[in-house]
PDB file of C-alpha atoms in Angstrom:
ATOM      1  CA  UNK A 261      18.994  54.881  50.591  1.00 49.00           C
ATOM      2  CA  UNK A 262      19.689  58.585  50.563  1.00 82.00           C
ATOM      3  CA  UNK A 263      18.555  61.066  47.944  1.00 84.00           C
ATOM      4  CA  UNK A 264      21.857  61.349  46.051  1.00 85.00           C
ATOM      5  CA  UNK A 265      22.240  57.587  45.683  1.00 88.00           C
ATOM      6  CA  UNK A 266      18.659  57.158  44.494  1.00 90.00           C
ATOM      7  CA  UNK A 267      19.248  59.903  41.914  1.00 92.00           C
ATOM      8  CA  UNK A 268      22.306  57.997  40.702  1.00 92.00           C
ATOM      9  CA  UNK A 269      20.006  55.033  40.089  1.00 92.00           C
ATOM     10  CA  UNK A 270      17.643  57.239  38.111  1.00 93.00           C
ATOM     11  CA  UNK A 271      20.533  58.568  35.997  1.00 94.00           C
ATOM     12  CA  UNK A 272      21.732  55.003  35.369  1.00 94.00           C
ATOM     13  CA  UNK A 273      18.295  53.908  34.180  1.00 95.00           C
ATOM     14  CA  UNK A 274      18.278  56.933  31.859  1.00 95.00           C
ATOM     15  CA  UNK A 275      21.619  55.822  30.402  1.00 95.00           C
ATOM     16  CA  UNK A 276      23.494  58.895  31.649  1.00 96.00           C
ATOM     17  CA  UNK A 277      26.187  57.124  33.714  1.00 97.00           C
ATOM     18  CA  UNK A 278      29.378  55.380  32.633  1.00 97.00           C
ATOM     19  CA  UNK A 279      31.450  53.233  34.998  1.00 95.00           C
ATOM     20  CA  UNK A 280      34.903  51.707  35.059  1.00 92.00           C
ATOM     21  CA  UNK A 281      38.342  53.322  35.130  1.00 93.00           C
ATOM     22  CA  UNK A 282      39.140  53.417  31.428  1.00 96.00           C
ATOM     23  CA  UNK A 283      35.643  54.345  30.253  1.00 97.00           C
ATOM     24  CA  UNK A 284      35.401  57.162  32.797  1.00 96.00           C
ATOM     25  CA  UNK A 285      38.877  58.434  31.847  1.00 97.00           C
ATOM     26  CA  UNK A 286      37.834  58.424  28.186  1.00 97.00           C
ATOM     27  CA  UNK A 287      34.670  60.400  29.011  1.00 97.00           C
ATOM     28  CA  UNK A 288      36.762  62.931  30.975  1.00 97.00           C
ATOM     29  CA  UNK A 289      39.217  63.374  28.091  1.00 96.00           C
ATOM     30  CA  UNK A 290      36.374  63.863  25.609  1.00 96.00           C
ATOM     31  CA  UNK A 291      34.551  66.271  27.992  1.00 94.00           C
ATOM     32  CA  UNK A 292      31.478  64.029  28.039  1.00 96.00           C
ATOM     33  CA  UNK A 293      31.737  63.641  31.822  1.00 97.00           C
ATOM     34  CA  UNK A 294      29.907  66.408  33.680  1.00 96.00           C
ATOM     35  CA  UNK A 295      30.523  65.015  37.188  1.00 95.00           C
ATOM     36  CA  UNK A 296      32.798  62.226  38.425  1.00 96.00           C
ATOM     37  CA  UNK A 297      32.071  60.328  41.638  1.00 94.00           C
ATOM     38  CA  UNK A 298      34.867  58.307  43.207  1.00 94.00           C
ATOM     39  CA  UNK A 299      34.435  55.874  46.098  1.00 93.00           C
ATOM     40  CA  UNK A 300      36.023  57.029  49.338  1.00 90.00           C
ATOM     41  CA  UNK A 301      37.637  53.616  49.740  1.00 91.00           C
ATOM     42  CA  UNK A 302      39.410  53.778  46.363  1.00 94.00           C
ATOM     43  CA  UNK A 303      43.177  53.300  46.469  1.00 94.00           C
ATOM     44  CA  UNK A 304      45.463  56.317  46.829  1.00 94.00           C
ATOM     45  CA  UNK A 305      46.743  55.825  43.266  1.00 96.00           C
ATOM     46  CA  UNK A 306      43.204  55.767  41.867  1.00 95.00           C
ATOM     47  CA  UNK A 307      42.257  58.877  43.831  1.00 94.00           C
ATOM     48  CA  UNK A 308      45.348  60.719  42.579  1.00 95.00           C
ATOM     49  CA  UNK A 309      44.734  59.637  38.982  1.00 96.00           C
ATOM     50  CA  UNK A 310      41.159  60.962  38.966  1.00 95.00           C
ATOM     51  CA  UNK A 311      41.954  64.117  40.952  1.00 93.00           C
ATOM     52  CA  UNK A 312      44.680  64.987  38.450  1.00 94.00           C
ATOM     53  CA  UNK A 313      42.613  64.140  35.370  1.00 95.00           C
ATOM     54  CA  UNK A 314      39.484  65.961  36.576  1.00 94.00           C
ATOM     55  CA  UNK A 315      41.586  68.972  37.572  1.00 93.00           C
ATOM     56  CA  UNK A 316      43.226  69.097  34.152  1.00 94.00           C
ATOM     57  CA  UNK A 317      39.900  68.968  32.301  1.00 95.00           C
ATOM     58  CA  UNK A 318      37.924  71.068  34.845  1.00 93.00           C
ATOM     59  CA  UNK A 319      35.439  68.295  35.620  1.00 94.00           C
ATOM     60  CA  UNK A 320      33.850  68.390  39.106  1.00 92.00           C
ATOM     61  CA  UNK A 321      34.976  65.469  41.281  1.00 93.00           C
ATOM     62  CA  UNK A 322      33.223  64.083  44.347  1.00 91.00           C
ATOM     63  CA  UNK A 323      34.889  61.586  46.666  1.00 90.00           C
ATOM     64  CA  UNK A 324      32.528  59.826  49.019  1.00 85.00           C
ATOM     65  CA  UNK A 325      30.457  56.772  49.871  1.00 86.00           C
ATOM     66  CA  UNK A 326      32.048  53.369  49.475  1.00 90.00           C
ATOM     67  CA  UNK A 327      32.329  51.113  46.450  1.00 93.00           C
ATOM     68  CA  UNK A 328      29.471  48.888  47.602  1.00 94.00           C
ATOM     69  CA  UNK A 329      27.055  51.823  48.029  1.00 92.00           C
ATOM     70  CA  UNK A 330      27.937  53.236  44.613  1.00 93.00           C
ATOM     71  CA  UNK A 331      27.427  49.873  42.937  1.00 94.00           C
ATOM     72  CA  UNK A 332      24.171  49.130  44.730  1.00 94.00           C
ATOM     73  CA  UNK A 333      22.760  52.556  43.867  1.00 93.00           C
ATOM     74  CA  UNK A 334      23.111  51.864  40.131  1.00 93.00           C
ATOM     75  CA  UNK A 335      22.117  48.198  40.278  1.00 92.00           C
ATOM     76  CA  UNK A 336      25.612  46.812  39.718  1.00 92.00           C
ATOM     77  CA  UNK A 337      28.256  45.069  41.808  1.00 91.00           C
ATOM     78  CA  UNK A 338      30.834  47.245  43.548  1.00 92.00           C
ATOM     79  CA  UNK A 339      31.891  50.344  41.608  1.00 94.00           C
ATOM     80  CA  UNK A 340      34.894  52.532  42.394  1.00 96.00           C
ATOM     81  CA  UNK A 341      34.311  55.327  39.897  1.00 96.00           C
ATOM     82  CA  UNK A 342      31.456  56.572  37.766  1.00 96.00           C
ATOM     83  CA  UNK A 343      30.783  59.600  35.608  1.00 97.00           C
ATOM     84  CA  UNK A 344      27.502  61.368  34.946  1.00 97.00           C
ATOM     85  CA  UNK A 345      27.340  62.419  31.293  1.00 97.00           C
ATOM     86  CA  UNK A 346      24.241  64.636  31.418  1.00 96.00           C
ATOM     87  CA  UNK A 347      24.453  68.217  32.725  1.00 96.00           C
ATOM     88  CA  UNK A 348      20.956  68.174  34.236  1.00 95.00           C
ATOM     89  CA  UNK A 349      21.570  64.983  36.204  1.00 94.00           C
ATOM     90  CA  UNK A 350      25.029  66.234  37.229  1.00 93.00           C
ATOM     91  CA  UNK A 351      23.574  69.442  38.681  1.00 92.00           C
ATOM     92  CA  UNK A 352      20.745  67.604  40.432  1.00 91.00           C
ATOM     93  CA  UNK A 353      23.132  65.086  42.005  1.00 89.00           C
ATOM     94  CA  UNK A 354      25.684  67.778  42.939  1.00 87.00           C
ATOM     95  CA  UNK A 355      23.051  69.752  44.829  1.00 85.00           C
ATOM     96  CA  UNK A 356      21.979  66.735  46.842  1.00 84.00           C
ATOM     97  CA  UNK A 357      25.625  65.826  47.563  1.00 78.00           C
ATOM     98  CA  UNK A 358      26.570  69.283  48.863  1.00 74.00           C
ATOM     99  CA  UNK A 359      24.603  68.830  52.075  1.00 67.00           C
ATOM    100  CA  UNK A 360      25.750  65.283  52.813  1.00 62.00           C
ATOM    101  CA  UNK A 361      28.169  64.199  55.501  1.00 55.00           C
ATOM    102  CA  UNK A 362      29.144  60.978  53.674  1.00 58.00           C
ATOM    103  CA  UNK A 363      30.904  63.037  51.014  1.00 60.00           C
ATOM    104  CA  UNK A 364      34.509  63.779  51.886  1.00 61.00           C
ATOM    105  CA  UNK A 365      35.708  65.927  49.006  1.00 56.00           C
ATOM    106  CA  UNK A 366      34.035  68.108  46.428  1.00 61.00           C
ATOM    107  CA  UNK A 367      36.178  69.833  43.833  1.00 60.00           C
TER     108      UNK A 367
END
């Protein structure tokens, strides 16, 4: 498992990650989300929804990995979207994602 995914697991154990479409959207609207990660194999509608919402609220968005990798990294079944709610974890994960080839889009 790569560094970014293992850090996601650490953030999950610390209680600093929320998952699921509606919960992540709520955290974006309330500015609790500091970084949103969306699976690269998410549907076009889902990608558009989160790109638009993150753009509106100025929340960094990363599109990469697949839903199985995201879920496995946090000890859950497949996950399409998750949000990191802690600034420190968000910065740490962002730095490790910047150098990765599995990540398709960073905004």
